XYZ file of C-alpha atoms in Angstrom:
556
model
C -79.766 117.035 -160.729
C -77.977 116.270 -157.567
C -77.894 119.896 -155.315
C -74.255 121.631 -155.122
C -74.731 122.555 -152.295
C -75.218 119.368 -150.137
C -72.246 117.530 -148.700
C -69.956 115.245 -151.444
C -70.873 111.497 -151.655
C -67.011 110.022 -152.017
C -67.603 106.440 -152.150
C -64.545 103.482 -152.430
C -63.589 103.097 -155.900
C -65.118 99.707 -156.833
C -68.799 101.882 -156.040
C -70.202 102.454 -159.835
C -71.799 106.084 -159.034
C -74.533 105.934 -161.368
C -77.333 108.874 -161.594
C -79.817 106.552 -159.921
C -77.718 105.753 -156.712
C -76.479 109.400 -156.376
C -80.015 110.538 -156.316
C -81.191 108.255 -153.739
C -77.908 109.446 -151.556
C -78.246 112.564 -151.590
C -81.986 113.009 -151.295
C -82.766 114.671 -147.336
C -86.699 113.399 -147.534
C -88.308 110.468 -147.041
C -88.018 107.893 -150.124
C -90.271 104.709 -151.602
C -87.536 103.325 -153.260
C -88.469 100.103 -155.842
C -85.015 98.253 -156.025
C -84.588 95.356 -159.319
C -82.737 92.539 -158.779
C -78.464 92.877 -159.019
C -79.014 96.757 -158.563
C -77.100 96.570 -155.373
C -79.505 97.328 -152.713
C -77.855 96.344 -149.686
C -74.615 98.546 -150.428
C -76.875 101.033 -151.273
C -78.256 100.749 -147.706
C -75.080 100.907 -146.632
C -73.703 104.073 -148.488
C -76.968 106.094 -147.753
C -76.052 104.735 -144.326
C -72.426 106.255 -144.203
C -73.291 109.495 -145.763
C -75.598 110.483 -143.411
C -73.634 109.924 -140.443
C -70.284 111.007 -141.538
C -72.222 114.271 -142.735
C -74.066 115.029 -139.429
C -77.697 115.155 -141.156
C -78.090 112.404 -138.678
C -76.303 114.510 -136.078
C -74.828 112.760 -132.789
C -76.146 111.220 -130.821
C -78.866 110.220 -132.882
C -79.189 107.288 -134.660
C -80.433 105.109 -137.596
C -82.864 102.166 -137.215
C -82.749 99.320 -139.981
C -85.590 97.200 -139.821
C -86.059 93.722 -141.637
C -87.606 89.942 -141.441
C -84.541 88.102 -140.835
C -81.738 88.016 -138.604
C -79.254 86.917 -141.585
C -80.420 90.275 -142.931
C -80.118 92.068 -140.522
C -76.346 91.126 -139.869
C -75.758 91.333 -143.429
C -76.120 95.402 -143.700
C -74.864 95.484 -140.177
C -71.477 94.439 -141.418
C -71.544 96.315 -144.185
C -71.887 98.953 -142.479
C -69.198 98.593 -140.338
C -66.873 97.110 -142.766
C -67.244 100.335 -144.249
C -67.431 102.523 -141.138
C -66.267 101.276 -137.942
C -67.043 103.990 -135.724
C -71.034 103.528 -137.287
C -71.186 100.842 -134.330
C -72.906 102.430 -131.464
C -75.233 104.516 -133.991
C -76.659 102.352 -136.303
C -79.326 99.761 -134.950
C -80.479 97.265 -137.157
C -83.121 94.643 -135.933
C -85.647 92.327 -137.168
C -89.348 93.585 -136.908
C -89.961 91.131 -133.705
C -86.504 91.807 -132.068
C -87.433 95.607 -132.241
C -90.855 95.195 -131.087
C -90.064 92.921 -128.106
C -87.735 95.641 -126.833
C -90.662 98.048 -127.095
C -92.717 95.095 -124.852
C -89.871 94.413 -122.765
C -88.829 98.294 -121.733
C -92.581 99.199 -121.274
C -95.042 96.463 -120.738
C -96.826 97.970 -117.510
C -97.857 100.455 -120.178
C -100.053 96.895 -121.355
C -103.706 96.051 -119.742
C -102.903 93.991 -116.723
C -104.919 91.207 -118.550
C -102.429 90.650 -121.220
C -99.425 91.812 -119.687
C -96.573 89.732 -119.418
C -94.645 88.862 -116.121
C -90.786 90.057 -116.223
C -88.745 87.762 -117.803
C -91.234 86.161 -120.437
C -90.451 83.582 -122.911
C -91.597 84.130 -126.430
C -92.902 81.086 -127.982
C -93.712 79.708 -131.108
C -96.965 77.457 -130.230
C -99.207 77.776 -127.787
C -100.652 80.504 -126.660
C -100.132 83.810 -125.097
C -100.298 83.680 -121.276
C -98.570 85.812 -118.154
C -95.065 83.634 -118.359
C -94.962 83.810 -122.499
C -95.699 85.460 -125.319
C -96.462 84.030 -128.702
C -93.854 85.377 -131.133
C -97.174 86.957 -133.511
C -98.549 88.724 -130.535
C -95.029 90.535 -129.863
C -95.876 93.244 -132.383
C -99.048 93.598 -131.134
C -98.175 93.974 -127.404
C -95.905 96.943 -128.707
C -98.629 98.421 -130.534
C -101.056 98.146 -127.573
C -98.350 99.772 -125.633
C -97.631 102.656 -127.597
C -101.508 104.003 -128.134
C -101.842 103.614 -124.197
C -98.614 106.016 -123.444
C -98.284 108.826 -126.034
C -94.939 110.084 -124.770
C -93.279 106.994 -126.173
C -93.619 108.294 -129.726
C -91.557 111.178 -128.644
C -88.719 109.280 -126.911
C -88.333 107.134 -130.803
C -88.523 110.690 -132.810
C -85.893 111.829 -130.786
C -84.181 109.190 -130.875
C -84.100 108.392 -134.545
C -83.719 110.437 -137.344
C -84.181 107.802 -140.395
C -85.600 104.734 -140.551
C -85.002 102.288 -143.330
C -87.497 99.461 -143.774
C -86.138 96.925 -146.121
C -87.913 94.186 -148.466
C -90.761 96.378 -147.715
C -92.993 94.288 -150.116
C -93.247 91.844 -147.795
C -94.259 93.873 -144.802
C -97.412 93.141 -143.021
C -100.474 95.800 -141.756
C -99.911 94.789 -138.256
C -95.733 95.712 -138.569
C -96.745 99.039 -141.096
C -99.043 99.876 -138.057
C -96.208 99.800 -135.443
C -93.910 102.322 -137.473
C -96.921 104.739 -137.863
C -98.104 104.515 -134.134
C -94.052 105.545 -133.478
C -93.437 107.782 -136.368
C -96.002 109.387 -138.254
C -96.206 113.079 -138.326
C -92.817 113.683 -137.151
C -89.681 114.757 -138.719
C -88.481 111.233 -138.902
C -87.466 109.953 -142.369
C -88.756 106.618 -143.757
C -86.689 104.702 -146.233
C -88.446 101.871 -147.645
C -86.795 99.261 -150.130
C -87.819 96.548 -151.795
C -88.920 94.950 -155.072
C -92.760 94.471 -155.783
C -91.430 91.655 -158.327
C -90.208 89.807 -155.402
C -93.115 90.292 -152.989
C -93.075 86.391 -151.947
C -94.881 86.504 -148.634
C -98.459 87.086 -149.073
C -99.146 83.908 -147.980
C -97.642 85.413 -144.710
C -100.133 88.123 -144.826
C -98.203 91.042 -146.270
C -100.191 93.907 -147.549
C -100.184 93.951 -151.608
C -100.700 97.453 -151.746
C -98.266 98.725 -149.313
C -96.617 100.838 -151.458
C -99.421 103.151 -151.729
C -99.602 103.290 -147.943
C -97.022 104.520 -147.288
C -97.108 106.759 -150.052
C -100.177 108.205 -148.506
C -98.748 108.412 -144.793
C -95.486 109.480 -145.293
C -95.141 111.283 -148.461
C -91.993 110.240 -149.450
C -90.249 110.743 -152.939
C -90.083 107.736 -155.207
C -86.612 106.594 -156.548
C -85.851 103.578 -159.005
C -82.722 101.340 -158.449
C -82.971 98.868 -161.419
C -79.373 98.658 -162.797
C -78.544 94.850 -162.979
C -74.693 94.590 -162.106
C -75.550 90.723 -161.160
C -76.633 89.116 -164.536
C -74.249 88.290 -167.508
C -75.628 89.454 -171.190
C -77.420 86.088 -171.560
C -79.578 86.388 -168.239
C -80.553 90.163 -168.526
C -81.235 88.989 -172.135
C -83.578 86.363 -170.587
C -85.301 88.445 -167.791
C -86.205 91.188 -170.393
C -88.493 88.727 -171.727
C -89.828 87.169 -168.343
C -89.995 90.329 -166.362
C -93.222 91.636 -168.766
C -94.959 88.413 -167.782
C -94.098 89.047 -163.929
C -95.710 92.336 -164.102
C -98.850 91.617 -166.083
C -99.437 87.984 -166.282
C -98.926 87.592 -169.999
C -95.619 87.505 -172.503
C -94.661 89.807 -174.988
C -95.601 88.601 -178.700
C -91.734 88.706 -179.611
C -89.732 85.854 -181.354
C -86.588 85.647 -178.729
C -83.150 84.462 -180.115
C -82.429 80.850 -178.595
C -80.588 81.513 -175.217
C -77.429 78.632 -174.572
C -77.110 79.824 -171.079
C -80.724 78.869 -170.362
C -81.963 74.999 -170.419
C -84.332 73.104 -169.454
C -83.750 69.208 -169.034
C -86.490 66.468 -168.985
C -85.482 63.217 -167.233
C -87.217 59.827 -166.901
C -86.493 59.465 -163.350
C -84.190 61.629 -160.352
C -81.413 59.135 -160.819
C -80.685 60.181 -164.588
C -81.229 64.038 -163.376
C -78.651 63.392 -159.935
C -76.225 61.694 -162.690
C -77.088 64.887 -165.071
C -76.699 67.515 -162.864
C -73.864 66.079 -160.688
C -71.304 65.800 -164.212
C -72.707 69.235 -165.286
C -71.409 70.411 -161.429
C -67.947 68.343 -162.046
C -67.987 70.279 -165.828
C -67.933 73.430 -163.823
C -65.394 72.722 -161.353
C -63.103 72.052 -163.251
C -63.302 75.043 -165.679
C -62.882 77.419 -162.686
C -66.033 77.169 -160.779
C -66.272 76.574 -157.104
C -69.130 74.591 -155.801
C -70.224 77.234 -153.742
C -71.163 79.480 -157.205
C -73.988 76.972 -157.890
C -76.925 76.746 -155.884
C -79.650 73.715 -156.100
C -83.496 75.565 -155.796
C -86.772 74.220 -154.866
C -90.236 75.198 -154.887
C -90.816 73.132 -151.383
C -89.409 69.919 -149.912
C -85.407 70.462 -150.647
C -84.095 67.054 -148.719
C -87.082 65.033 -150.562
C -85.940 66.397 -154.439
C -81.891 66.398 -153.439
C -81.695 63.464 -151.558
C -80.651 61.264 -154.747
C -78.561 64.407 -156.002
C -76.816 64.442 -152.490
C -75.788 60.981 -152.600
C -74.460 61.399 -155.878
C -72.653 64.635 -155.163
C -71.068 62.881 -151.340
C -70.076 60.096 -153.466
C -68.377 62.262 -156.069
C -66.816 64.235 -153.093
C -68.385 67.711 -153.891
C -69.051 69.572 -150.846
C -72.883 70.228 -150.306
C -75.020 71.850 -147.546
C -79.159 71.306 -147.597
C -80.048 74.903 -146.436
C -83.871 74.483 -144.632
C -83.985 75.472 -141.196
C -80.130 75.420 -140.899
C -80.329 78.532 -142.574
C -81.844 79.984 -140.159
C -79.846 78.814 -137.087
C -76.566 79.692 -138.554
C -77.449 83.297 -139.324
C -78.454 83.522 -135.477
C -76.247 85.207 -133.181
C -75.786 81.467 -131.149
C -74.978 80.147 -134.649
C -72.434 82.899 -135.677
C -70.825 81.773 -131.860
C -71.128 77.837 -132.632
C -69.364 77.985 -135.901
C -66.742 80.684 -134.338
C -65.553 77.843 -131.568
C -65.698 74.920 -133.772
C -63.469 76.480 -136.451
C -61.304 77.390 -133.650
C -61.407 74.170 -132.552
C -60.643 71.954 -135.468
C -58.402 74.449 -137.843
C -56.325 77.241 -137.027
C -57.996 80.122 -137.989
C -56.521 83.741 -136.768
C -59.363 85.538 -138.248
C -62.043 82.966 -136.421
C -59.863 83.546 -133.170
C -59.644 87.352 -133.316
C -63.468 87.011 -134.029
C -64.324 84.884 -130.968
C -62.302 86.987 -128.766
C -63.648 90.647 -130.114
C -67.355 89.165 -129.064
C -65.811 87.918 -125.238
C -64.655 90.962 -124.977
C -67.921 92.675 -126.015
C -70.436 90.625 -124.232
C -68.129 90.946 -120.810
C -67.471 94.648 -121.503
C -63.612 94.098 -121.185
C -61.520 97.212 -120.926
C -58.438 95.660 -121.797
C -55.896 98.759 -119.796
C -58.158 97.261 -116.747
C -56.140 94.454 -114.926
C -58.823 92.828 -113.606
C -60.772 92.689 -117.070
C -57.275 91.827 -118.759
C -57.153 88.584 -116.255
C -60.588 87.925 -117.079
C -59.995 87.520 -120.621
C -56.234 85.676 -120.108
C -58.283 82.842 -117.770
C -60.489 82.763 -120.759
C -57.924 82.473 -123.634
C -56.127 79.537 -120.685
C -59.505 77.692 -120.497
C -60.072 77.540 -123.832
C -56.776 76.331 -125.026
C -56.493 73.812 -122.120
C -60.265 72.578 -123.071
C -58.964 72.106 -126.416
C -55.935 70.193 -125.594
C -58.009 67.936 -123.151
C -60.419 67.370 -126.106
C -60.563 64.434 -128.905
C -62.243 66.312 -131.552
C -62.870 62.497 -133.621
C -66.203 62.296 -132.190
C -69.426 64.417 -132.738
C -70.446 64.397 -128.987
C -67.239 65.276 -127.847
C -67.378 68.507 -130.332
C -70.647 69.187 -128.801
C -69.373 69.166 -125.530
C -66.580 71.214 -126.095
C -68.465 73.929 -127.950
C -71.211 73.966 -124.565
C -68.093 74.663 -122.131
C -66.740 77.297 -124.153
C -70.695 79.235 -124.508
C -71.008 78.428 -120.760
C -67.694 80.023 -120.189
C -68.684 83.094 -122.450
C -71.664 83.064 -120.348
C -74.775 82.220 -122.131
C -76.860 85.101 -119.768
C -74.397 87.682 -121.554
C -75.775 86.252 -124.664
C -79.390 86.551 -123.216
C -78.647 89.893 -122.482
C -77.019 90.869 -125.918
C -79.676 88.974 -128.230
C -83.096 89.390 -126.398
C -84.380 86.013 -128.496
C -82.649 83.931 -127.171
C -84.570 84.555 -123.288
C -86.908 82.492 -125.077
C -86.167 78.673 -123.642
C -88.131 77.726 -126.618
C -85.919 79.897 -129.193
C -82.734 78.520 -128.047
C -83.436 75.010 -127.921
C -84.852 75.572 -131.683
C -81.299 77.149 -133.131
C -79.326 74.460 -130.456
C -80.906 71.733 -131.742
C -80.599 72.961 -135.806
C -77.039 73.392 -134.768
C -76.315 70.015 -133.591
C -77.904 68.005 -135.992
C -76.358 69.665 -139.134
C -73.195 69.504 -137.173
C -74.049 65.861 -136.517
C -74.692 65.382 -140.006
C -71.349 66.469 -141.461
C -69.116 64.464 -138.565
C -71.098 61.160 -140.201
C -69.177 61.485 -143.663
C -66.326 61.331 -141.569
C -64.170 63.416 -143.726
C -61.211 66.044 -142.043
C -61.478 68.651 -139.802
C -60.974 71.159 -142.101
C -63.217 70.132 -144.390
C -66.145 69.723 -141.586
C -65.578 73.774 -141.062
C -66.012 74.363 -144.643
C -69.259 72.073 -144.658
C -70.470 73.606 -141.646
C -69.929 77.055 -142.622
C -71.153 76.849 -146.155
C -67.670 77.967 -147.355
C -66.707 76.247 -150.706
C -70.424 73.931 -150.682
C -72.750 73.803 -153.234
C -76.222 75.402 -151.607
C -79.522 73.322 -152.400
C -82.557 75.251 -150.367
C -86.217 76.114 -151.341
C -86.927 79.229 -153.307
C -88.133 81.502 -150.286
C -84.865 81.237 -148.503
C -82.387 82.539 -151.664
C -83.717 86.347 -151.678
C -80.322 88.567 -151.624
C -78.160 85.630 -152.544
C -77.100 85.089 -155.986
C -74.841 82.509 -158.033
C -72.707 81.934 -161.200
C -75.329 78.857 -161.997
C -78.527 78.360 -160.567
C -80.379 75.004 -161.197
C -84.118 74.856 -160.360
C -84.941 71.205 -160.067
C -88.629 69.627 -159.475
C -90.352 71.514 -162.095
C -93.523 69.488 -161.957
C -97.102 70.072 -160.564
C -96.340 68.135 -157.521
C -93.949 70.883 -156.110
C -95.831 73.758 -158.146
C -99.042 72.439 -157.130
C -100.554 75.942 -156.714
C -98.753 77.685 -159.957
C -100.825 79.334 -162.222
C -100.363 82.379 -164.375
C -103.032 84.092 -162.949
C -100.893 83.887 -159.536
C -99.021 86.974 -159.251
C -97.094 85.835 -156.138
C -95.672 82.241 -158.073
C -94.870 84.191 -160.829
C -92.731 86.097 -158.107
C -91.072 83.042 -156.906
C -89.725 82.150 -160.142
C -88.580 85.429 -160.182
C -86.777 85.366 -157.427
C -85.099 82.106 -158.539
C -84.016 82.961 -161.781
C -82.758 86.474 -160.924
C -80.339 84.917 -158.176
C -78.247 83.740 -161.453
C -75.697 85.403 -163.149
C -74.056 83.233 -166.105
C -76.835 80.177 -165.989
C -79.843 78.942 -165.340
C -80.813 75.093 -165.827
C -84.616 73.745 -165.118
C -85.017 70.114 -164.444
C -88.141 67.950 -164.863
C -88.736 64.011 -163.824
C -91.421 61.396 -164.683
C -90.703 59.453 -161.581
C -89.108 60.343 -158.626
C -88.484 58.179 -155.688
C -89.979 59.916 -152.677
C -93.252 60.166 -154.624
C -94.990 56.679 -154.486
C -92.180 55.230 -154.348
C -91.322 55.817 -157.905
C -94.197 54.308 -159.105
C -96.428 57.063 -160.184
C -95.424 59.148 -162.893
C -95.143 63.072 -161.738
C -97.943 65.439 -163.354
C -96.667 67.943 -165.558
C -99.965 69.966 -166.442
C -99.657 73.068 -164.983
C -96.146 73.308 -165.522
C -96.181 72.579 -169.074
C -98.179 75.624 -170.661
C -95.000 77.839 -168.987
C -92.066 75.341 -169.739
C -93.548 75.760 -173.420
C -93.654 79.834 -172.724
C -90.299 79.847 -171.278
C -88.835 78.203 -174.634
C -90.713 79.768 -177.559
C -91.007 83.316 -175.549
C -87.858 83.283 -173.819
C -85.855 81.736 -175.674
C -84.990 78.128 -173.112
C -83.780 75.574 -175.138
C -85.490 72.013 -174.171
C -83.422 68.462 -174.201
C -84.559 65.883 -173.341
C -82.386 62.821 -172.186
């Protein structure tokens, strides 16, 4: 029963205020909170967010201190956030766990052992080792660490500086990241808000601590809420999950009889051509009843160019848009990404929204006040250089692009962007997402198709997604279509393996209307097509998935 006498939660409209979300907003201690998949967990974040700044129980000028793995999640609930309260700007900090720790390192390290500290102005790396000029990105957390148990008043300066702390996909967080939040905030009035799903705990492999839950359960006491209502899944998938999620848990299905499920297939081809051919009219089907490619995504266990590449030829040819989402991912989530695809939509399209975007970050990064003259001249010469860049520029050509898109971030002033987004003082870092960048940009300027059209590609924006399992957590479709199901990609499935039963999971709950499975005896990039693919291990749980849950098999 939610306490009368606490502030009113007065979400938007479109917010469904069920019991379980109002109980997680208005509880004032710390919370383990196990989230299901289509519960809406990031507007959750984002609502507990609001309330507790717009009701002072995180009073001014304190703030709130989000903490995830990935930048793309991190600017996810960031604009949330803000979309929903602008003024939250200045008081709610969200960071990955390495950003955050590196700004511990980078404010204190003379608080480090001479012998490992680092010199000012230290690259962090991603090979190599650790040395005086750089740091390897997995000894970042422990440099902060180190520096924390040698200076004891820098516990005090984060408890006074933060009042909550939310730590999201907390299934997935490590002993040596769990150790850095204690060192700061353990024993303290701070509240910890941990999220996550235990069903979708896919990074053990990355070391994170299986039992974490209980940790923090131990440490910090906090008061455990459920968020399981599935506003993502149509009747068909919920009906579907109700029957996999027992086998998640526990390793073993139900002994029930399930109705045969339409919206759930599995397809067995002879080779990747007949499945590209399959699953490229099945994409046409869908377009044309209302779909747009972007509400399918293509999943893989591993290896997403190898089993698309005969699917993206077929799709290209067919002229659906389609974006191979590996390391790109990554590079277009990051803040130099967000900036590249800003000035080439600028560029190529007009785009008011893209322009007023651009501008708002020149103006942030160079701390315009715009009732300043000089700052107001600043930002005219900038608006003149880019427009007479433009004009100067022949936009047919992929270097020429590239060029154009370096002057502008030169003009922006790529120390600004140093400053703004510590990673990217790392030589190493930058090259990484520049590179990305380029060659996806490189990529899409090959098909030589129109400008507008080359925005959309590079953005994502109306393109069917095809990307390995790991990278789809938080995203979800209208049709998701697993391809690869054979030992070869699966190679260490068993169902004795809680964290593969995880990854399917995680695939199958990004769908809402469909899900399709596809199998092949041959596929070209193995032995050149030669060898049949082994189907062992994946056969005992394509055989579970139909007489348990309900798939319906056809072969072709």
């Amino acid at each position: 029963m939610v306490d009368n006498s606490l502030p009113q939660w007065n979400p938007e409209e479109f917010i469904v205020k069920t019991n379980e979300l109002e109980s997680i907003i208005y509880e004032q201690d710390s919370l383990s909170i196990l989230a299901g998949p289509g519960a809406g967990k990031t507007e959750m974040l984002a609502q507990k967010t609001i309330y507790l700044l717009e009701h002072d129980i995180c009073p001014w000028p304190k703030k709130i201190l989000f903490l995830t793995f990935k930048n793309e999640a991190s600017k996810n609930v960031k604009d949330r956030v803000l979309k929903r309260s602008p003024e939250a700007n200045d008081r709610f900090l969200s960071k990955t766990y390495h950003s955050f720790a590196k700004s511990i390192v980078d404010r204190f390290r003379l608080s480090l052992d001479e012998n490992i500290r680092p010199n000012a102005g230290y690259d962090v790396i991603f090979k190599g080792k650790s040395d005086k000029n750089k740091v390897h990105i997995s000894d970042v957390i422990k440099y902060a660490s180190a520096i924390i148990k040698n200076n004891g008043k820098i516990p005090i300066l984060y408890q006074e500086c933060f009042t909550h702390i939310f730590l999201d996909e907390f299934q997935d967080t490590t002993l040596q990241q769990y150790e850095l939040i204690s060192l700061l905030f353990l024993n303290s009035q701070v509240k910890i808000i941990c999220v996550g799903d235990l069903n979708q705990s896919i990074m053990l492999f990355a070391q994170a601590y299986p039992e974490i839950y209980r940790l923090v359960e131990t440490d910090f006491k906090p008061k455990r809420k459920l968020l399981i209502s599935n506003f993502r899944a149509g009747v068909k998938i919920k009906e579907f999950l109700s029957h996999f999620q027992p086998f998640v848990e526990k390793g073993v299905f139900n002994q029930i009889t399930p109705h045969k499920n339409n919206n759930c297939t599995i397809h067995h081809f002879n080779d990747d051509i007949n499945e590209s051919e399959f699953i490229t009219d099945y994409v046409l089907n869908k377009i044309a009843s209302g779909f747009s490619p972007e509400d399918i995504c293509i999943l893989t266990r591993q290896k997403s160019s190898n089993y698309s590449a005969k699917l993206c030829d077929r799709l290209n040819n067919k002229g659906i848009s389609n974006i191979v989402y590996d390391t790109f991912q990554d590079a277009i989530a990051d803040p130099l990404g967000i900036i590249f695809s800003l000035i080439l939509e600028c560029a190529l399209i007009k785009s008011p929204k893209a322009w007023s975007e651009l501008l708002n970050l020149y103006i942030e990064l160079n701390i315009i006040d715009e009732n300043n003259d000089s700052d107001n001249n600043k930002l005219i010469t900038f608006i003149d250089y880019f427009s007479t860049t433009k004009k100067a520029t022949a936009f047919n050509d992929y270097k020429n692009v590239l060029d154009f898109i370096t002057n502008i971030i030169d003009h922006i002033g790529l120390n600004l962007i140093k400053s703004k987004w510590p990673q990217h003082k790392s030589v190493e870092h930058t090259k990484y997402i520049w590179t990305e960048l380029a060659k996806q940009l490189h990529k899409i300027y090959s098909n030589n198709i129109d400008r507008e059209t080359i925005v959309m590609n590079f953005c994502g924006k109306q393109s069917l997604k095809i990307m390995n399992i790991h990278k789809c957590k938080g995203l979800e479709y209208k049709a998701v279509i697993l391809i690869g199901f054979e030992d070869e990609a699966f190679w260490n499935y068993s169902d004795d393996n809680f964290e593969e039963r995880c990854v399917l999971y995680v695939a199958f709950t990004r769908a809402k209307e469909e899900i399709l499975i596809t199998q092949s005896d041959y596929r070209d990039f193995i032995s050149g097509g030669r060898k049949k693919t082994s189907q062992e291990i994946t056969s005992k749980l394509r055989d579970n998935l139909i007489d348990k849950c309900g798939f319906i098999l056809h072969l072709h």
